[in-house]
XYZ file of C-alpha atoms in Angstrom:
302
model
C -0.100 -0.024 0.173
C 0.890 3.614 -0.735
C 1.818 6.356 2.091
C 1.925 10.041 1.538
C 5.242 11.585 2.797
C 5.385 14.150 5.099
C 5.725 17.888 4.178
C 8.741 19.477 5.896
C 9.525 23.264 7.107
C 12.017 25.724 8.315
C 12.189 26.521 11.681
C 10.130 29.456 12.597
C 9.331 31.729 16.010
C 6.399 33.397 16.700
C 6.978 35.229 20.065
C 8.883 38.405 18.538
C 5.829 39.174 15.905
C 2.907 38.319 18.206
C 4.419 40.288 21.114
C 4.527 43.337 18.690
C 1.056 42.751 17.905
C -0.020 42.469 20.888
C 1.926 45.908 22.152
C 0.286 47.545 19.076
C -3.240 46.378 18.697
C -4.431 45.280 22.344
C -2.301 48.108 24.489
C -1.331 45.213 26.708
C 2.492 44.492 27.648
C 3.401 41.436 25.825
C 5.457 40.402 28.760
C 2.263 38.919 30.470
C 2.187 36.443 27.344
C 5.681 35.681 27.352
C 5.110 32.212 28.536
C 2.233 31.385 26.122
C 4.039 32.687 23.149
C 7.199 30.433 24.238
C 4.714 27.381 24.615
C 3.260 28.145 21.215
C 6.896 28.165 19.712
C 7.672 24.830 21.397
C 4.409 23.386 20.173
C 5.707 24.369 16.561
C 8.968 22.862 17.003
C 7.586 19.415 18.522
C 5.490 19.270 15.652
C 7.608 19.911 13.009
C 11.198 18.978 13.964
C 11.043 15.128 14.582
C 8.494 13.569 12.231
C 7.781 9.772 12.130
C 4.636 7.699 11.542
C 3.743 6.941 15.263
C 0.938 8.173 17.540
C 3.179 10.899 19.350
C 4.042 12.399 16.364
C 0.083 12.465 15.313
C -0.876 13.783 18.770
C 1.845 16.582 18.409
C 0.713 17.493 15.384
C -3.230 17.868 16.227
C -2.406 19.865 19.265
C -0.633 22.354 17.238
C -3.208 22.444 14.526
C -5.531 23.223 17.419
C -3.689 26.068 18.575
C -3.350 27.616 15.032
C -7.133 27.608 15.024
C -7.407 29.333 18.287
C -4.467 31.950 17.314
C -6.502 32.607 14.056
C -9.303 33.659 16.002
C -7.619 36.277 18.152
C -5.065 37.236 15.150
C -4.804 38.458 11.906
C -3.616 35.603 9.173
C -0.639 37.853 8.399
C 1.268 37.964 11.500
C 4.531 39.379 10.160
C 6.175 35.775 10.734
C 7.221 33.705 7.457
C 6.278 29.951 7.176
C 8.145 27.980 4.482
C 7.004 24.472 3.517
C 8.424 22.164 1.101
C 6.479 19.908 -1.363
C 5.492 16.173 0.061
C 6.448 14.819 -3.331
C 9.127 17.125 -4.643
C 11.382 18.217 -1.887
C 13.120 20.744 -4.181
C 9.840 22.530 -4.716
C 8.934 25.247 -1.657
C 6.371 27.852 -0.814
C 7.090 30.619 1.493
C 4.418 32.811 3.258
C 2.872 35.010 6.234
C -0.188 33.297 5.873
C -1.398 31.526 9.202
C -4.198 29.922 6.953
C -0.842 28.428 4.894
C 0.399 27.214 8.218
C -2.667 25.512 9.150
C -3.235 23.674 5.796
C 0.697 22.337 5.774
C 0.144 21.130 9.303
C -3.170 19.513 8.766
C -1.640 17.777 5.880
C 0.997 16.228 7.853
C -1.647 14.699 10.138
C -3.074 12.867 6.822
C 0.398 11.630 6.108
C 0.559 10.216 9.811
C -2.469 8.565 9.441
C -1.517 7.024 5.824
C 1.936 5.916 7.043
C 0.278 4.380 10.114
C -2.336 2.344 7.958
C 0.542 1.353 5.996
C 2.917 0.150 8.911
C 0.293 -2.292 10.066
C 0.920 -6.001 9.304
C -2.669 -6.218 7.694
C -2.163 -10.337 8.827
C -5.008 -10.278 11.265
C -8.385 -8.899 12.184
C -7.334 -6.587 14.953
C -4.240 -5.351 12.446
C -6.733 -4.894 9.787
C -9.276 -2.916 11.684
C -6.582 -0.432 12.944
C -5.468 -0.056 8.958
C -8.997 0.525 8.158
C -9.619 3.241 10.577
C -6.099 4.944 9.939
C -6.931 5.177 5.965
C -10.456 6.159 6.442
C -9.176 9.127 8.983
C -6.607 9.993 6.377
C -9.038 10.264 3.693
C -10.937 12.475 5.630
C -8.196 14.724 6.675
C -7.397 15.226 2.987
C -11.128 15.676 1.950
C -11.486 18.493 4.752
C -8.128 19.955 3.394
C -9.589 20.135 -0.097
C -13.434 21.251 0.445
C -12.247 23.730 3.137
C -8.732 24.549 4.326
C -6.802 25.272 1.214
C -9.656 27.494 0.026
C -8.874 29.839 2.865
C -5.230 30.190 2.049
C -3.872 33.687 0.781
C -0.943 32.374 -0.917
C -0.069 30.281 -4.002
C 0.426 26.278 -2.915
C 2.614 23.870 -4.074
C 1.127 20.976 -6.244
C 0.883 18.720 -3.385
C -2.044 20.574 -1.970
C -3.663 21.230 -5.319
C -7.427 20.196 -5.641
C -6.694 17.514 -8.043
C -3.898 16.185 -5.743
C -6.067 16.411 -2.687
C -8.880 14.416 -4.147
C -6.486 11.891 -5.468
C -4.898 11.477 -2.214
C -8.311 11.234 -0.569
C -9.693 8.241 -3.054
C -6.400 6.297 -2.526
C -6.816 6.554 1.240
C -10.491 5.122 0.435
C -8.980 2.738 -2.007
C -6.397 1.088 0.965
C -9.415 1.332 3.644
C -11.627 -0.764 1.544
C -8.723 -2.965 0.417
C -8.652 -3.619 4.473
C -12.099 -4.713 4.227
C -11.517 -7.176 1.437
C -8.238 -8.844 3.190
C -10.542 -9.158 6.270
C -13.275 -10.602 4.075
C -10.837 -13.299 2.972
C -9.410 -13.752 6.322
C -12.858 -14.543 8.152
C -13.904 -16.670 5.109
C -16.960 -14.782 4.051
C -18.932 -16.282 0.873
C -17.255 -16.208 -2.167
C -20.169 -14.035 -3.578
C -19.709 -11.469 -1.251
C -15.853 -11.350 -1.502
C -16.592 -10.753 -5.195
C -18.567 -8.171 -4.379
C -16.333 -6.269 -2.236
C -13.242 -6.942 -4.665
C -15.493 -5.171 -7.427
C -16.073 -2.214 -5.156
C -12.467 -1.990 -4.401
C -11.587 -2.276 -8.197
C -14.143 0.694 -8.849
C -12.453 2.811 -6.535
C -8.917 2.124 -7.876
C -10.099 2.752 -11.405
C -11.651 6.168 -10.050
C -8.398 7.200 -8.520
C -6.527 6.316 -11.451
C -8.651 8.572 -13.272
C -8.362 11.664 -10.833
C -4.405 11.102 -10.587
C -4.212 11.119 -14.382
C -5.738 14.425 -15.140
C -3.424 17.225 -16.287
C -0.013 18.065 -14.729
C -0.667 15.901 -11.835
C 0.633 12.886 -13.879
C 3.907 14.326 -13.798
C 3.935 15.426 -10.317
C 2.455 12.390 -8.726
C 5.128 9.979 -7.295
C 6.646 7.848 -10.127
C 4.958 4.318 -10.137
C 2.030 5.544 -8.178
C -0.255 5.618 -11.546
C 1.201 2.426 -12.664
C 0.390 0.848 -9.033
C -3.326 2.119 -9.250
C -3.608 0.837 -12.448
C -2.664 -2.440 -11.576
C -4.340 -2.913 -8.428
C -7.767 -2.111 -10.301
C -6.830 -4.905 -12.803
C -6.043 -7.433 -9.960
C -9.349 -6.547 -8.382
C -11.275 -7.319 -10.953
C -9.382 -10.515 -11.777
C -10.145 -11.410 -7.990
C -13.777 -10.507 -8.308
C -14.167 -12.883 -11.244
C -12.525 -15.622 -9.658
C -14.492 -15.185 -6.718
C -17.578 -15.614 -8.930
C -16.277 -18.593 -10.544
C -15.778 -20.350 -7.342
C -19.438 -19.499 -6.321
C -20.504 -20.603 -9.862
C -18.535 -24.072 -9.118
C -20.333 -24.545 -5.845
C -23.764 -23.582 -7.361
C -22.748 -26.312 -10.438
C -22.821 -23.564 -12.741
C -19.914 -25.133 -14.712
C -20.419 -22.985 -17.864
C -20.387 -19.566 -16.267
C -17.514 -20.894 -14.062
C -15.241 -21.419 -17.118
C -16.291 -17.993 -18.440
C -15.347 -16.480 -15.225
C -12.050 -17.739 -14.847
C -11.238 -16.789 -18.662
C -12.565 -13.369 -17.422
C -9.937 -13.564 -14.568
C -6.905 -14.529 -16.531
C -7.549 -11.778 -19.246
C -7.052 -9.218 -16.526
C -3.915 -11.156 -15.401
C -3.002 -11.117 -18.945
C -3.541 -7.433 -19.506
C -1.103 -6.516 -16.278
C 1.531 -9.108 -17.681
C 1.118 -7.222 -20.788
C 1.642 -3.696 -19.632
C 4.529 -4.901 -17.515
C 6.369 -6.451 -20.657
C 5.554 -3.529 -22.911
C 7.267 -0.908 -20.368
C 9.877 -2.136 -18.520
C 9.638 0.696 -16.130
C 6.737 -0.943 -14.801
C 8.424 -3.856 -13.316
C 10.959 -1.879 -11.393
C 8.416 0.786 -10.056
C 5.591 -1.525 -9.237
C 6.075 -2.834 -5.816
C 6.766 -6.380 -5.218
C 4.326 -7.516 -3.104
C 1.449 -6.272 -5.908
C 3.372 -8.257 -8.817
C 3.266 -11.080 -6.595
C -0.451 -10.943 -6.001
C -0.433 -10.862 -9.840
C 1.429 -13.752 -10.078
C -0.803 -15.682 -7.332
C -4.035 -15.176 -9.168
C -2.723 -16.197 -12.494
C -1.843 -19.260 -11.112
C -5.258 -19.964 -9.519
């Protein structure tokens, strides 16, 4: 499964700019707020300095995001403090702005990234792990969806492509794909009826196909990480094959032998399409994750 990289940032402090604003706008001594401003600087440092896929990092970023929401209710978005953030997918691309809304959006993006990484780090080998991964991917989808629908629209600066409308929609859809893939894994693990597994696999395939279309729009295809679109295409074909295979097994159980053979042939055709893509462009075999190719190989052998 695919995880979203963190956005990284340069070190920034608030205390000087906010102290000046307090002195000029509220006619209060900024010294009275010295500890509060120091804590705000510490929150930013804690949230952005040591990024990793763990719940501690998640909590620190959520806490800092909450503080930013509070600050925006008390101070203007332009507080004479410059924030520099780098593109999650192309780290040499950056945006620098004095916009607090931009800072808030970037922090929330990293909340979504943490959730995506936590979901990928699960083993996916038992029900509990799959349930946790499902919840993480759902949370990630919700974060990226909220960013797209609400948060980035409030930003007052030009954003890097990782926070474009198309990219955030792609990330939201990708997380939903992977959440539903966890549902499929769980259905196989718990030995659900083949007809039900086929229904879930069809839904997963449809989600991957929709995400492939979103990811291929305009300049986004050149921005998205190498191998991602290939990965999405293969996953869509794989789950189409899985759905046909499970339907064939249901046909066999109901002595519908003619339809069983037709379903197996359809599954084989999807596997052949994947193999043709890999042979046609050797770049695919290098960029596609080994686990995906192994899934395809196992499906074809069945």
